[in-house]
XYZ file of C-alpha atoms in Angstrom:
161
model
C 19.788 -5.811 18.299
C 22.496 -7.869 16.644
C 20.913 -8.022 13.184
C 21.904 -4.482 12.055
C 25.479 -5.175 13.164
C 25.595 -8.452 11.229
C 24.069 -6.894 8.117
C 26.527 -3.978 8.228
C 29.421 -6.405 8.633
C 28.540 -7.998 5.277
C 29.561 -4.796 3.489
C 32.664 -3.767 5.448
C 35.137 -5.000 7.999
C 35.777 -1.556 9.533
C 34.347 -1.743 13.082
C 33.781 2.019 13.358
C 31.793 2.065 10.124
C 29.837 -1.024 11.222
C 28.896 0.723 14.493
C 27.787 3.884 12.646
C 25.752 1.878 10.126
C 24.187 -0.277 12.865
C 23.014 2.798 14.762
C 21.674 4.297 11.540
C 19.768 1.155 10.612
C 18.176 0.981 14.073
C 17.018 4.602 13.797
C 15.922 4.370 10.154
C 13.705 1.290 10.541
C 12.013 2.406 13.764
C 8.779 3.385 12.024
C 8.703 0.774 9.230
C 5.407 -0.805 10.405
C 3.713 2.537 9.752
C 5.241 2.691 6.273
C 3.347 -0.469 5.356
C 0.069 1.089 6.468
C 0.847 4.270 4.525
C 1.520 2.262 1.364
C -1.695 0.248 1.793
C -3.722 3.448 2.238
C -2.136 4.894 -0.912
C -2.962 1.696 -2.811
C -6.531 1.866 -1.507
C -7.010 5.313 -3.028
C -5.477 4.128 -6.289
C -7.791 1.100 -6.393
C -10.933 3.199 -5.991
C -9.895 5.582 -8.759
C -8.591 8.452 -6.610
C -5.261 8.708 -8.452
C -4.490 12.281 -7.382
C -4.761 11.433 -3.697
C -2.727 8.263 -4.226
C 0.053 10.117 -6.036
C 0.091 12.815 -3.364
C 0.386 10.196 -0.618
C 3.198 8.459 -2.504
C 5.123 11.699 -2.798
C 4.691 12.767 0.828
C 7.179 10.302 2.260
C 10.180 10.975 0.025
C 9.543 14.417 -1.409
C 7.362 16.453 0.904
C 8.849 15.363 4.236
C 12.233 13.664 3.667
C 13.948 16.298 1.510
C 13.242 19.247 3.825
C 14.274 17.080 6.774
C 17.585 16.286 5.098
C 18.211 20.007 4.745
C 17.247 20.878 8.338
C 17.993 17.979 10.747
C 21.743 17.538 10.103
C 22.334 21.141 11.196
C 20.862 20.352 14.619
C 21.659 16.643 15.125
C 24.737 16.035 12.963
C 25.035 12.551 11.476
C 22.087 11.302 13.542
C 20.003 14.030 11.895
C 20.362 12.264 8.560
C 19.223 8.985 10.091
C 16.398 10.657 12.044
C 14.941 12.138 8.838
C 13.715 8.754 7.652
C 11.475 7.773 10.591
C 10.250 11.364 10.981
C 9.235 11.569 7.305
C 7.692 8.083 7.528
C 5.678 9.117 10.584
C 4.353 12.308 8.991
C 3.568 10.466 5.737
C 1.590 7.905 7.766
C -0.293 10.666 9.607
C -1.062 12.363 6.276
C -2.345 9.081 4.796
C -4.404 8.285 7.917
C -5.993 11.756 7.853
C -6.785 11.408 4.120
C -8.393 8.013 4.773
C -10.334 9.347 7.751
C -11.679 12.273 5.689
C -12.680 9.912 2.873
C -14.390 7.401 5.168
C -16.151 10.175 7.116
C -17.607 11.695 3.937
C -18.430 8.362 2.249
C -22.062 7.218 2.487
C -22.532 4.441 5.020
C -24.450 2.182 2.645
C -24.012 1.650 -1.062
C -27.121 1.934 -3.191
C -28.396 -1.482 -4.297
C -27.461 -0.836 -7.951
C -23.803 -0.226 -6.988
C -23.719 -3.379 -4.889
C -25.015 -5.395 -7.855
C -22.369 -3.919 -10.185
C -19.596 -4.687 -7.690
C -20.963 -8.209 -7.207
C -21.242 -8.784 -10.955
C -17.729 -7.472 -11.607
C -16.333 -9.704 -8.886
C -18.112 -12.710 -10.408
C -16.692 -11.965 -13.850
C -13.187 -11.541 -12.472
C -13.500 -14.790 -10.515
C -14.714 -16.635 -13.602
C -11.921 -15.283 -15.809
C -9.245 -16.168 -13.263
C -10.556 -19.661 -12.539
C -11.170 -20.311 -16.220
C -7.532 -19.491 -16.984
C -6.278 -21.576 -14.063
C -8.325 -24.644 -14.965
C -8.561 -24.310 -18.752
C -6.922 -27.700 -19.316
C -9.264 -29.520 -16.948
C -12.487 -30.061 -18.914
C -14.775 -31.254 -16.095
C -14.263 -28.017 -14.112
C -15.022 -25.647 -16.989
C -18.605 -24.528 -17.483
C -19.736 -24.774 -21.106
C -20.935 -21.185 -21.450
C -21.081 -18.151 -19.207
C -23.321 -15.236 -20.089
C -22.960 -11.812 -18.493
C -26.173 -9.872 -18.181
C -26.578 -6.628 -16.225
C -30.338 -7.332 -15.968
C -29.689 -10.450 -13.878
C -27.349 -10.878 -10.958
C -24.407 -10.771 -13.373
C -23.353 -14.245 -14.463
C -25.538 -17.124 -15.497
C -25.121 -20.381 -17.335
C -27.578 -21.181 -20.115
C -29.833 -24.158 -19.708
C -28.448 -27.144 -21.594
């Protein structure tokens, strides 16, 4: 790959340092696609109100796995040990997040009760209305005159004119 070499060359003109940095970048970014999945899983738990799990998953990558790796790997692998710590910690953080998601999905009921579905639907309708109302507030023909929220109905309704 030429990209790590070119990026390293932006910061220095020393060829030896560019070669070291290029090798390090190649090693460090090897598992980046899994990092994205780990972050999404952490955000999922945050969005459903499981803050403790989300915080734990956020800390696994940098604190739980990276710091011990930085203390151990350089003794066995030298300079490459520092670079290797990043993809190893990213991999284990991804595995931890995937296991947490698997446990949650396995224990979650397969179907939501009808009352929960209605609340989710109603909340989504309200959010959609608020967003679109703000986006189109200066365009009078798009705005409905009144919107009434009622938990007894399907959520949102417009009064008869």
